[in-house]
mmCIF file of C-alpha atoms in Angstrom:
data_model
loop_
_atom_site.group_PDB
_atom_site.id
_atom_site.type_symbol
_atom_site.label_atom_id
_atom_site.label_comp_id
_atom_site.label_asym_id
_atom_site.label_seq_id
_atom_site.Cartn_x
_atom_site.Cartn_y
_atom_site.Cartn_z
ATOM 1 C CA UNK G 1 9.174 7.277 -12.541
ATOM 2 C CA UNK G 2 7.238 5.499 -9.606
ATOM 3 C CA UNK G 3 8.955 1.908 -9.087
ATOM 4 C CA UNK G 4 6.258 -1.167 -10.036
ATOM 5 C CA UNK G 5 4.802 -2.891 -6.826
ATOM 6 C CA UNK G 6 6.172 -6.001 -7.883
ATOM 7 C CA UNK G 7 9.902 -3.804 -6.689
ATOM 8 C CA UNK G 8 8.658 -2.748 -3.417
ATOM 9 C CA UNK G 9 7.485 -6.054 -2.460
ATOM 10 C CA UNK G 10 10.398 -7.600 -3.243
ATOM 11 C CA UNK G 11 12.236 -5.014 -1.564
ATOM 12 C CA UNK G 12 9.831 -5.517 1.444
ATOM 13 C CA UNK G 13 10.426 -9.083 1.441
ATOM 14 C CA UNK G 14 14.330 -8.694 1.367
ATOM 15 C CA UNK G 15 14.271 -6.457 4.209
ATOM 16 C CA UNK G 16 12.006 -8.755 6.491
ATOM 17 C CA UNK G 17 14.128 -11.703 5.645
ATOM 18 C CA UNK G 18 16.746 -10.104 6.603
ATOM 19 C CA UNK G 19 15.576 -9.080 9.709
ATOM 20 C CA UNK G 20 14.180 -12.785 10.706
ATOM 21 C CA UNK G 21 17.754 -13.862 10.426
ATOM 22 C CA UNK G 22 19.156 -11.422 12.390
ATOM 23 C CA UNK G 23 16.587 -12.027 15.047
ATOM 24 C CA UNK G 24 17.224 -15.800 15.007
ATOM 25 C CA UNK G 25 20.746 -15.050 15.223
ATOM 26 C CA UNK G 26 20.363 -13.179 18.145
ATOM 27 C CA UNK G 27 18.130 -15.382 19.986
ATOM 28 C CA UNK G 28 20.550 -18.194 19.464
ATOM 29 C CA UNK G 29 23.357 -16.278 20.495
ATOM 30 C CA UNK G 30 20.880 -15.370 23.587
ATOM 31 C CA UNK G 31 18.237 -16.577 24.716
ATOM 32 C CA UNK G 32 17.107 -14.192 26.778
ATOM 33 C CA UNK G 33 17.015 -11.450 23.826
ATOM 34 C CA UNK G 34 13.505 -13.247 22.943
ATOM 35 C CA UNK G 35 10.983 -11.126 24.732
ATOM 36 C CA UNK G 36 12.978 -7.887 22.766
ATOM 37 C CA UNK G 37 13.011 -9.575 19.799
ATOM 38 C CA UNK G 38 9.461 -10.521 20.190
ATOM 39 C CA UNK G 39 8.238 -6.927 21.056
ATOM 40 C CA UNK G 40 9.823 -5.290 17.923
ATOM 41 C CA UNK G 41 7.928 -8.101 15.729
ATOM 42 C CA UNK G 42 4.946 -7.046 17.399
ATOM 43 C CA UNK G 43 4.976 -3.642 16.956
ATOM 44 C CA UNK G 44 5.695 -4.194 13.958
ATOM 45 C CA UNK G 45 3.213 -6.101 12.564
ATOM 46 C CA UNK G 46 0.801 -3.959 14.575
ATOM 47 C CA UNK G 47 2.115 -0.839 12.612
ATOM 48 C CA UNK G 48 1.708 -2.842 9.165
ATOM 49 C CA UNK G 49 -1.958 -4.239 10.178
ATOM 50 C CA UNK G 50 -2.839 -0.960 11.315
ATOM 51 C CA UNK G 51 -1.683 0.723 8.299
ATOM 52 C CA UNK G 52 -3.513 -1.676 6.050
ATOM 53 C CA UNK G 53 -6.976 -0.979 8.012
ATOM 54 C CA UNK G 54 -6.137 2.226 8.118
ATOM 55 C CA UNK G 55 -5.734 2.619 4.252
ATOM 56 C CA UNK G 56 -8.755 0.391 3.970
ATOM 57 C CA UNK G 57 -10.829 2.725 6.208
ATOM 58 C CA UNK G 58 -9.832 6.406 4.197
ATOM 59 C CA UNK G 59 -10.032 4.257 0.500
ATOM 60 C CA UNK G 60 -13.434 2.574 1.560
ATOM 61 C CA UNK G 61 -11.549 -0.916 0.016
ATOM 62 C CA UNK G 62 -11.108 -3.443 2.703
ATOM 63 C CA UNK G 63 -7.575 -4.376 0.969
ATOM 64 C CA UNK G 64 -7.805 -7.689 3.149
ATOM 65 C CA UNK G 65 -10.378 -9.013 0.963
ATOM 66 C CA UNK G 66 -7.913 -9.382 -1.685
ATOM 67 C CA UNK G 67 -6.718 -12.012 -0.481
ATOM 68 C CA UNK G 68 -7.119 -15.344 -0.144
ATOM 69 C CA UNK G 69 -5.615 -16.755 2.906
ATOM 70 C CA UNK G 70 -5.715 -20.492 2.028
ATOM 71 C CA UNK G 71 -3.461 -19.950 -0.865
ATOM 72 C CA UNK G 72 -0.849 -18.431 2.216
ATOM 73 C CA UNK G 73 1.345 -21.355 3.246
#
């Protein structure tokens, strides 16, 4: 059986928590790992935001509009 959403978001969320201590870590421990760091976020989150369009574009449902960005703090 498929696991819920509710799962892989959690699972999601683990993993990129994870991650965002391990790149603090590693800036602190040097400072000069920042622009690295900096360019896996990036492509990163361009990979994500480009999947999410991408979905968007081939479902016809801008999956954006779902939410409702005040409520992000």
């Amino acid at each position: 059986m498929e696991q819920s959403i509710d799962f892989h978001l959690r699972e999601a969320l683990s993993h990129l928590e994870t991650a965002l201590n391990q790149s603090v870590r590693s800036v602190l421990e040097n400072d000069g790992a920042k622009k690295e760091i900096g360019l896996k976020w990036e492509k990163f989150l361009g990979e994500f935001i480009g999947q999410v369009r991408e979905k968007g574009k081939k479902s016809r449902i801008n999956l954006l509009s779902w939410i409702t960005f005040p409520r992000i703090r």
